[in-house]
Amino acid sequence: MHASSAVDVDLALVGGGGAASLVLAALDRHGVSGLRVAVVDPVHKRGQDRTWAFWGLPGDDLDPLLSASWSQVDVVTPAGRRVLSLDPLRYAMLRSAPVYDRAAEAERRLDAVRISAPAGELRDDGERVVVRDPDGRDLVRAGWVLDSRPRRPKRPGRTSWLQHFRGWWLAADRPTFDPQRAVLMDFRTPQPQRGVSFGYVLPVDDRFALVEYTEFGPTLLDDAGYDAALRGYADLLGLDLSALRVREVEDGVIPMTDGPFESRPSPRVVRLGTAGGATRPSTGFTFSAMLRQADQVARALAAGRPPVPAPAYPGRHLWMDAVALRALDRGHVGGVEFFERLFDRNPPERVLRFLDGVTSPAEDLAVMRSSPLLPMTGAVLGDAAGRLRARLRR
Ligand SMILES: Cc1cc2nc3c(=O)[nH]c(=O)nc-3n(C[C@H](O)[C@H](O)[C@H](O)COP(=O)(O)OP(=O)(O)OC[C@H]3O[C@@H](n4cnc5c(N)ncnc54)[C@H](O)[C@@H]3O)c2cc1C
């Protein structure tokens, strides 16, 4: 609906993308009822606009929505191929369409109000929040707002990289892919001057797979650059592109920065998703943190508590990521070497749990010990000096 006058609700979701869809699904999962909900987004998200790959334990209510999952994945470097057994975790692929459908179903059950307009300012008086449109007209009054509109960090980071990528959904007429074998990261791609690149392969079955080229670095490629990189990666895989059809193209840019994302800008506004700091700075992975926070929000609402999740990542992980980003950016350590050592010297489950932000301090120490010590020490000192300079400037 288009709102002509402000509606009163208990909870307003401002931004209805990934993070909000997972909150809606979680409200359903926890059987929340009687909550007045509004969703404010000029776009009603539907269809396939992204593919989420993530790891976790099997057996939650998203399982029926998965396109595929793998209990082992390959990490490939010029030195060789490692097969990581992920048990008890699994790597999973979830396309956006079933997630948006699931969210729409939850909206219907909650009888949520949909406001198809952009939100502007949020006025929080500590009791209620007024959501205005960009012209200052009131759209919604809400007890709590979960805001996932894309935004920049509060301050620019000392290192600001991007994870940017293009994927081709490739369809074949005959068996071409091994559905049991997903490639998590394949570092045999030509490495950029600054940053790190890798390809990956996520097969849905033996005739259909997502083949993607990704870079972590400060600058984007142009259209032709992504296509050339993907053709090069397909060659490395031994794929004959003339025998394959590109069914869909998936592009994306995700921030990788140590700039701070504010998760609680005012008493009754909570930021979620990338805007709330759910994107892991050293990898761009976001989904697991969004899923975790959505579940915490729904649990809290079901128990009549404020919908405030725990921070997406512990502070020590954000510090470690800032150091890693700095070491990579300033060339203290090569990207391939960095990831190679991480997977070489740690059990896969520890690496994946670390990347999800759920490892213990003892496990974090083990992860740190596996990084090249001398260059990382340089980056730690550089990071500390950078922090001090920023604090003095402020
Ligand atoms: C193509 C792609 C693939 C990705 N793959 C992965 C992956 O495999 N694994 C992983 O962990 N992460 C992945 N990510 C990163 C992350 O998981 C996604 O970006 C995720 O969608 C972030 O959710 P979000 O809610 O923060 O943002 P979005 O999903 O982008 O939602 C933001 C919403 O805000 C709305 N909005 C914007 N302006 C306004 C306004 N003024 N008022 C109201 N609403 C507004 C938008 O219309 C949008 O619906 C991927 C990202 C992309 C782009």
Coordinates of C-alpha atoms and ligand atoms in Angstrom, one line a residue:
M1 CA 0.0 0.0 0.0
H2 CA 1.0 3.6 -0.3
A3 CA 0.6 5.4 3.0
S4 CA -1.5 8.5 3.0
S5 CA -1.3 9.0 6.7
A6 CA 1.1 7.7 9.3
V7 CA 0.3 4.2 10.7
D8 CA 1.0 3.2 14.2
V9 CA 2.9 -0.1 14.7
D10 CA 5.1 -1.9 17.3
L11 CA 7.9 -2.6 14.9
A12 CA 8.9 -0.9 11.6
L13 CA 11.4 -2.6 9.3
V14 CA 13.0 0.2 7.3
G15 CA 14.6 -1.5 4.4
G16 CA 13.1 -4.8 3.3
G17 CA 16.1 -6.6 1.8
G18 CA 18.2 -9.5 3.2
A19 CA 18.3 -8.6 6.8
A20 CA 14.6 -7.7 7.1
S21 CA 13.5 -10.8 5.2
L22 CA 15.4 -12.9 7.7
V23 CA 13.8 -11.1 10.6
L24 CA 10.3 -11.7 9.1
A25 CA 11.1 -15.4 8.6
A26 CA 12.4 -15.6 12.2
L27 CA 9.3 -13.9 13.6
D28 CA 7.3 -16.7 11.9
R29 CA 9.7 -19.4 13.2
H30 CA 9.3 -18.1 16.8
G31 CA 5.5 -17.9 16.4
V32 CA 5.3 -14.2 17.2
S33 CA 1.8 -13.0 16.8
G34 CA -0.2 -9.9 17.7
L35 CA 2.8 -7.7 16.8
R36 CA 1.9 -4.8 14.6
V37 CA 4.6 -4.7 11.9
A38 CA 5.3 -2.3 9.0
V39 CA 7.8 -2.7 6.2
V40 CA 9.0 0.5 4.5
D41 CA 10.9 0.0 1.3
P42 CA 10.4 1.6 -2.1
V43 CA 11.2 -1.8 -3.7
H44 CA 9.3 -5.0 -2.8
K45 CA 12.1 -7.5 -3.2
R46 CA 11.2 -10.5 -5.2
G47 CA 13.0 -13.0 -7.4
Q48 CA 16.7 -13.9 -7.9
D49 CA 18.8 -10.8 -7.3
R50 CA 21.6 -12.6 -5.2
T51 CA 22.8 -15.9 -4.1
W52 CA 23.8 -16.4 -0.5
A53 CA 26.5 -18.9 0.3
F54 CA 27.2 -19.6 3.9
W55 CA 28.1 -22.3 6.3
G56 CA 26.3 -23.6 9.4
L57 CA 24.8 -26.6 11.0
P58 CA 22.1 -28.4 9.0
G59 CA 18.6 -28.8 10.4
D60 CA 17.1 -25.3 10.6
D61 CA 14.0 -24.0 8.9
L62 CA 15.9 -22.6 5.9
D63 CA 17.0 -26.1 4.9
P64 CA 14.0 -26.7 2.6
L65 CA 14.8 -23.4 0.8
L66 CA 18.4 -24.3 0.0
S67 CA 19.4 -24.9 -3.7
A68 CA 22.3 -27.0 -2.7
S69 CA 24.7 -27.9 0.2
W70 CA 28.1 -29.6 0.5
S71 CA 29.8 -31.3 3.4
Q72 CA 33.2 -30.8 1.8
V73 CA 34.6 -28.0 -0.2
D74 CA 37.9 -27.4 -2.1
V75 CA 40.4 -24.6 -1.5
V76 CA 42.8 -24.4 -4.4
T77 CA 46.1 -22.5 -4.6
P78 CA 48.9 -22.6 -7.2
A79 CA 50.6 -25.1 -4.8
G80 CA 47.7 -27.6 -4.8
R81 CA 44.1 -28.5 -3.9
R82 CA 42.9 -29.0 -0.3
V83 CA 39.7 -30.8 0.3
L84 CA 38.1 -29.5 3.5
S85 CA 35.7 -31.7 5.3
L86 CA 33.3 -29.4 7.0
D87 CA 31.5 -31.9 9.2
P88 CA 29.5 -31.1 11.4
L89 CA 29.0 -27.9 9.4
R90 CA 28.0 -27.7 5.8
Y91 CA 28.4 -25.0 3.1
A92 CA 25.0 -24.0 1.7
M93 CA 23.6 -22.0 -1.2
L94 CA 20.4 -20.1 -0.8
R95 CA 19.0 -18.1 -3.6
S96 CA 17.2 -14.9 -2.8
A97 CA 13.8 -15.8 -4.4
P98 CA 12.8 -18.4 -1.8
V99 CA 13.9 -16.1 1.0
Y100 CA 11.9 -13.2 -0.3
D101 CA 8.9 -15.5 -0.7
R102 CA 9.3 -16.8 2.8
A103 CA 9.4 -13.2 4.1
A104 CA 6.2 -12.3 2.1
E105 CA 4.5 -15.3 3.6
A106 CA 5.5 -14.1 7.1
E107 CA 4.3 -10.6 6.3
R108 CA 0.9 -12.0 5.3
R109 CA 0.6 -14.1 8.5
L110 CA 1.6 -11.1 10.6
D111 CA -0.8 -8.9 8.6
A112 CA 2.1 -6.4 8.2
V113 CA 1.6 -3.1 6.5
R114 CA 3.8 -2.6 3.4
I115 CA 4.7 1.0 2.7
S116 CA 6.2 1.3 -0.8
A117 CA 8.1 4.6 -0.3
P118 CA 11.6 5.6 0.6
A119 CA 12.2 6.4 4.2
G120 CA 14.1 9.6 5.1
E121 CA 14.8 10.8 8.6
L122 CA 14.0 8.8 11.7
R123 CA 12.8 10.9 14.7
D124 CA 13.4 9.0 18.0
D125 CA 12.1 10.6 21.2
G126 CA 13.0 7.6 23.3
E127 CA 9.4 6.4 23.5
R128 CA 8.5 6.1 19.8
V129 CA 10.2 6.6 16.5
V130 CA 8.6 8.6 13.6
V131 CA 9.7 7.4 10.2
R132 CA 9.5 10.2 7.7
D133 CA 9.7 10.2 3.9
P134 CA 12.5 12.3 2.3
D135 CA 10.1 15.3 2.0
G136 CA 9.5 15.2 5.8
R137 CA 6.0 13.6 5.7
D138 CA 5.3 11.1 8.5
L139 CA 5.0 7.5 7.2
V140 CA 5.0 5.4 10.4
R141 CA 5.1 5.8 14.1
A142 CA 6.8 2.7 15.7
G143 CA 7.8 1.4 19.1
W144 CA 11.0 0.1 17.5
V145 CA 12.7 0.6 14.2
L146 CA 15.0 -2.0 12.6
D147 CA 16.9 0.0 9.9
S148 CA 18.8 -1.9 7.2
R149 CA 19.0 0.8 4.6
P150 CA 22.5 0.8 3.0
R151 CA 24.8 3.4 4.4
R152 CA 28.4 4.2 4.8
P153 CA 30.3 3.6 8.0
K154 CA 30.2 6.4 10.6
R155 CA 33.8 7.4 9.8
P156 CA 35.9 6.3 6.8
G157 CA 38.0 3.3 7.6
R158 CA 41.8 3.4 7.8
T159 CA 41.5 0.7 5.2
S160 CA 38.6 0.6 2.8
W161 CA 38.4 -2.2 0.4
L162 CA 35.6 -3.8 -1.6
Q163 CA 34.7 -7.3 -2.3
H164 CA 33.5 -7.1 -5.9
F165 CA 32.5 -9.9 -8.2
R166 CA 30.7 -11.3 -11.2
G167 CA 29.1 -14.7 -11.4
W168 CA 27.7 -16.6 -14.3
W169 CA 25.0 -19.2 -13.8
L170 CA 26.1 -21.7 -16.4
A171 CA 23.8 -24.3 -17.9
A172 CA 25.1 -27.4 -19.8
D173 CA 23.4 -30.0 -22.0
R174 CA 25.5 -32.8 -20.7
P175 CA 27.1 -33.6 -17.3
T176 CA 29.8 -31.0 -16.8
F177 CA 30.0 -30.2 -13.0
D178 CA 30.5 -32.5 -10.0
P179 CA 27.5 -31.7 -7.7
Q180 CA 29.4 -33.2 -4.7
R181 CA 32.4 -30.8 -5.2
A182 CA 32.0 -27.1 -4.4
V183 CA 35.0 -24.8 -4.7
L184 CA 35.1 -22.3 -1.8
M185 CA 38.1 -20.3 -3.1
D186 CA 40.4 -21.0 -6.0
F187 CA 43.4 -18.7 -5.9
R188 CA 45.0 -19.8 -9.3
T189 CA 43.4 -16.7 -10.9
P190 CA 45.9 -13.9 -11.9
Q191 CA 46.4 -11.8 -8.8
P192 CA 45.8 -8.0 -9.0
Q193 CA 48.6 -5.6 -8.2
R194 CA 46.8 -4.6 -5.0
G195 CA 44.4 -7.0 -3.4
V196 CA 43.6 -10.6 -3.9
S197 CA 41.5 -12.5 -6.4
F198 CA 39.9 -15.9 -6.5
G199 CA 37.3 -17.9 -8.4
Y200 CA 34.7 -20.3 -7.1
V201 CA 32.2 -22.9 -8.3
L202 CA 28.9 -23.8 -6.7
P203 CA 27.3 -26.6 -8.6
V204 CA 23.5 -27.2 -8.1
D205 CA 23.6 -30.4 -10.2
D206 CA 25.8 -31.8 -12.9
R207 CA 24.5 -29.4 -15.5
F208 CA 24.0 -26.1 -13.6
A209 CA 26.5 -24.2 -11.6
L210 CA 27.4 -20.7 -10.4
V211 CA 30.9 -19.9 -11.5
E212 CA 32.2 -16.6 -10.0
Y213 CA 35.2 -14.4 -10.1
T214 CA 35.8 -12.3 -7.0
E215 CA 38.4 -9.6 -6.0
F216 CA 39.1 -8.1 -2.6
G217 CA 40.7 -4.8 -3.2
P218 CA 40.4 -1.0 -3.4
T219 CA 39.1 -0.6 -7.0
L220 CA 36.4 -2.1 -9.1
L221 CA 36.9 -3.5 -12.6
D222 CA 34.8 -2.4 -15.6
D223 CA 32.3 -4.6 -17.3
A224 CA 34.8 -6.0 -19.8
G225 CA 37.2 -6.7 -17.0
Y226 CA 34.8 -8.9 -15.1
D227 CA 33.9 -10.8 -18.3
A228 CA 37.6 -11.3 -19.2
A229 CA 38.4 -12.5 -15.7
L230 CA 35.5 -15.0 -15.7
R231 CA 36.5 -16.3 -19.2
G232 CA 40.0 -16.8 -17.8
Y233 CA 38.7 -18.6 -14.8
A234 CA 36.4 -20.8 -16.9
D235 CA 39.6 -21.7 -19.0
L236 CA 41.4 -22.7 -15.8
L237 CA 38.5 -25.0 -14.9
G238 CA 38.7 -26.5 -18.4
L239 CA 35.1 -25.4 -19.2
D240 CA 34.2 -25.0 -22.9
L241 CA 32.1 -21.8 -22.8
S242 CA 30.9 -22.4 -26.4
A243 CA 29.1 -25.5 -25.1
L244 CA 27.5 -23.6 -22.1
R245 CA 24.8 -21.1 -21.8
V246 CA 25.0 -18.1 -19.4
R247 CA 21.5 -18.2 -17.9
E248 CA 22.0 -15.4 -15.4
V249 CA 24.7 -12.9 -14.4
E250 CA 25.2 -11.9 -10.8
D251 CA 27.2 -8.8 -9.9
G252 CA 27.9 -7.4 -6.5
V253 CA 30.0 -5.0 -4.4
I254 CA 30.3 -5.5 -0.7
P255 CA 32.3 -3.2 1.7
M256 CA 35.4 -4.5 3.4
T257 CA 36.4 -1.8 5.9
D258 CA 37.5 -1.2 9.4
G259 CA 35.3 2.0 9.4
P260 CA 32.7 1.6 12.2
F261 CA 29.1 0.8 11.5
E262 CA 26.8 2.2 14.2
S263 CA 24.4 -0.5 15.3
R264 CA 22.3 1.6 17.8
P265 CA 22.2 5.2 16.6
S266 CA 19.3 6.2 19.0
P267 CA 17.5 4.4 21.8
R268 CA 14.8 2.8 19.7
V269 CA 16.5 2.4 16.4
V270 CA 18.6 -0.7 15.7
R271 CA 20.6 -1.1 12.5
L272 CA 20.8 -4.5 10.9
G273 CA 22.5 -6.1 7.9
T274 CA 25.5 -4.4 6.3
A275 CA 24.4 -1.1 7.7
G276 CA 24.5 -2.5 11.2
G277 CA 28.0 -4.0 10.8
A278 CA 27.0 -7.6 9.8
T279 CA 29.5 -7.6 7.0
R280 CA 32.8 -9.2 8.2
P281 CA 35.5 -6.8 7.2
S282 CA 38.1 -9.4 6.2
T283 CA 35.8 -11.4 3.9
G284 CA 32.6 -9.6 3.1
F285 CA 30.6 -12.6 4.4
T286 CA 27.4 -11.2 6.0
F287 CA 24.7 -13.9 5.8
S288 CA 25.5 -15.8 9.0
A289 CA 25.6 -12.7 11.2
M290 CA 22.3 -11.5 9.7
L291 CA 20.7 -14.8 10.3
R292 CA 22.0 -14.9 13.9
Q293 CA 20.8 -11.4 14.6
A294 CA 17.4 -12.0 13.1
D295 CA 17.0 -15.0 15.3
Q296 CA 18.0 -12.9 18.4
V297 CA 15.6 -10.2 17.4
A298 CA 12.7 -12.6 17.0
R299 CA 13.5 -14.4 20.3
A300 CA 13.5 -11.1 22.1
L301 CA 10.2 -10.0 20.7
A302 CA 8.6 -13.4 21.4
A303 CA 9.7 -12.9 25.0
G304 CA 8.4 -9.3 25.2
R305 CA 11.9 -7.9 25.3
P306 CA 13.5 -5.1 23.2
P307 CA 14.6 -6.3 19.8
V308 CA 18.3 -5.6 20.3
P309 CA 20.7 -8.3 19.1
A310 CA 24.2 -8.9 20.3
P311 CA 26.9 -7.1 18.2
A312 CA 27.5 -8.9 14.9
Y313 CA 31.1 -9.7 15.8
P314 CA 33.2 -9.4 19.0
G315 CA 35.4 -6.3 19.2
R316 CA 38.6 -8.5 19.1
H317 CA 37.5 -9.9 15.8
L318 CA 37.0 -6.5 14.3
W319 CA 40.5 -5.6 15.6
M320 CA 42.0 -8.7 14.0
D321 CA 40.2 -7.9 10.7
A322 CA 41.5 -4.3 10.8
V323 CA 45.0 -5.7 11.2
A324 CA 44.6 -8.3 8.4
L325 CA 43.1 -5.7 6.0
R326 CA 46.0 -3.3 6.8
A327 CA 48.6 -6.1 6.3
L328 CA 47.0 -7.0 2.9
D329 CA 46.5 -3.4 1.8
R330 CA 50.0 -2.2 2.7
G331 CA 51.5 -5.3 1.1
H332 CA 52.9 -6.7 4.4
V333 CA 51.5 -10.1 3.4
G334 CA 50.3 -11.5 0.1
G335 CA 46.6 -12.4 -0.1
V336 CA 47.1 -15.9 -1.4
E337 CA 49.8 -16.6 1.3
F338 CA 47.4 -15.2 4.0
F339 CA 44.5 -17.5 3.1
E340 CA 46.7 -20.5 2.3
R341 CA 48.2 -20.4 5.8
L342 CA 44.8 -19.9 7.4
F343 CA 43.4 -23.0 5.8
D344 CA 46.7 -24.9 6.1
R345 CA 47.3 -24.5 9.8
N346 CA 43.8 -24.6 11.2
P347 CA 41.1 -27.2 11.1
P348 CA 38.4 -26.1 8.6
E349 CA 35.7 -25.8 11.3
R350 CA 37.9 -23.4 13.3
V351 CA 38.4 -21.2 10.3
L352 CA 34.8 -21.1 9.3
R353 CA 33.6 -20.5 12.9
F354 CA 36.3 -17.7 13.2
L355 CA 35.0 -16.1 10.0
D356 CA 31.5 -16.3 11.4
G357 CA 32.7 -14.5 14.6
V358 CA 31.8 -17.3 17.0
T359 CA 35.2 -18.6 18.0
S360 CA 36.6 -18.4 21.6
P361 CA 39.6 -16.2 22.5
A362 CA 41.8 -19.4 22.7
E363 CA 40.7 -20.4 19.2
D364 CA 41.4 -16.8 18.0
L365 CA 44.9 -17.0 19.4
A366 CA 45.4 -20.2 17.4
V367 CA 44.1 -18.5 14.3
M368 CA 46.5 -15.5 14.9
R369 CA 49.4 -17.9 15.4
S370 CA 48.8 -19.3 11.9
S371 CA 49.3 -15.9 10.3
P372 CA 52.8 -14.8 9.2
L373 CA 54.0 -13.3 12.5
L374 CA 56.5 -10.7 11.5
P375 CA 54.5 -8.8 8.8
M376 CA 51.4 -9.0 11.0
T377 CA 53.3 -7.4 13.9
G378 CA 54.1 -4.5 11.5
A379 CA 50.4 -4.2 10.7
V380 CA 49.4 -4.4 14.4
L381 CA 51.8 -1.5 15.2
G382 CA 50.6 0.4 12.1
D383 CA 47.0 -0.1 13.1
A384 CA 47.6 1.1 16.6
A385 CA 49.4 4.2 15.3
G386 CA 46.5 4.8 12.9
R387 CA 44.0 4.5 15.7
L388 CA 46.0 7.0 17.8
R389 CA 46.3 9.5 15.0
A390 CA 42.5 9.3 14.3
R391 CA 41.7 9.7 18.0
L392 CA 44.0 12.8 18.3
R393 CA 42.4 14.3 15.2
R394 CA 38.9 13.8 16.8
Ligands
LIG1 C1 24.9 -10.1 -5.4 C2 25.3 -10.2 -3.9 C3 25.6 -11.5 -3.4 C4 26.0 -11.7 -2.1 N1 26.3 -12.9 -1.7 C5 26.6 -13.1 -0.4 C6 27.0 -14.4 0.1 O1 27.1 -15.3 -0.7 N2 27.3 -14.6 1.4 C7 27.2 -13.5 2.3 O2 27.4 -13.7 3.5 N3 26.9 -12.3 1.9 C8 26.6 -12.1 0.6 N4 26.3 -10.8 0.2 C9 26.3 -9.7 1.1 C10 25.0 -9.5 1.9 O3 24.6 -10.8 2.5 C11 23.9 -9.0 1.1 O4 24.3 -7.7 0.6 C12 22.6 -8.8 1.9 O5 21.5 -8.6 1.0 C13 22.7 -7.6 2.9 O6 21.4 -7.4 3.4 P1 20.9 -6.0 3.9 O7 19.5 -6.1 4.4 O8 22.0 -5.3 4.7 O9 20.9 -5.1 2.5 P2 19.9 -5.3 1.2 O10 19.6 -6.7 1.1 O11 20.7 -4.6 0.2 O12 18.6 -4.5 1.7 C14 18.6 -3.1 1.8 C15 17.2 -2.7 1.5 O13 17.1 -1.3 1.8 C16 16.2 -0.7 0.8 N5 16.3 0.7 0.8 C17 17.2 1.5 0.3 N6 17.0 2.8 0.5 C18 15.8 2.8 1.2 C19 15.1 3.9 1.8 N7 15.4 5.2 1.7 N8 14.0 3.6 2.5 C20 13.6 2.3 2.7 N9 14.3 1.3 2.2 C21 15.4 1.5 1.5 C22 16.6 -1.4 -0.5 O14 15.5 -1.3 -1.4 C23 16.8 -2.8 0.0 O15 15.7 -3.6 -0.1 C24 25.9 -10.6 -1.2 C25 25.6 -9.3 -1.7 C26 25.3 -9.1 -3.0 C27 25.0 -7.8 -3.5

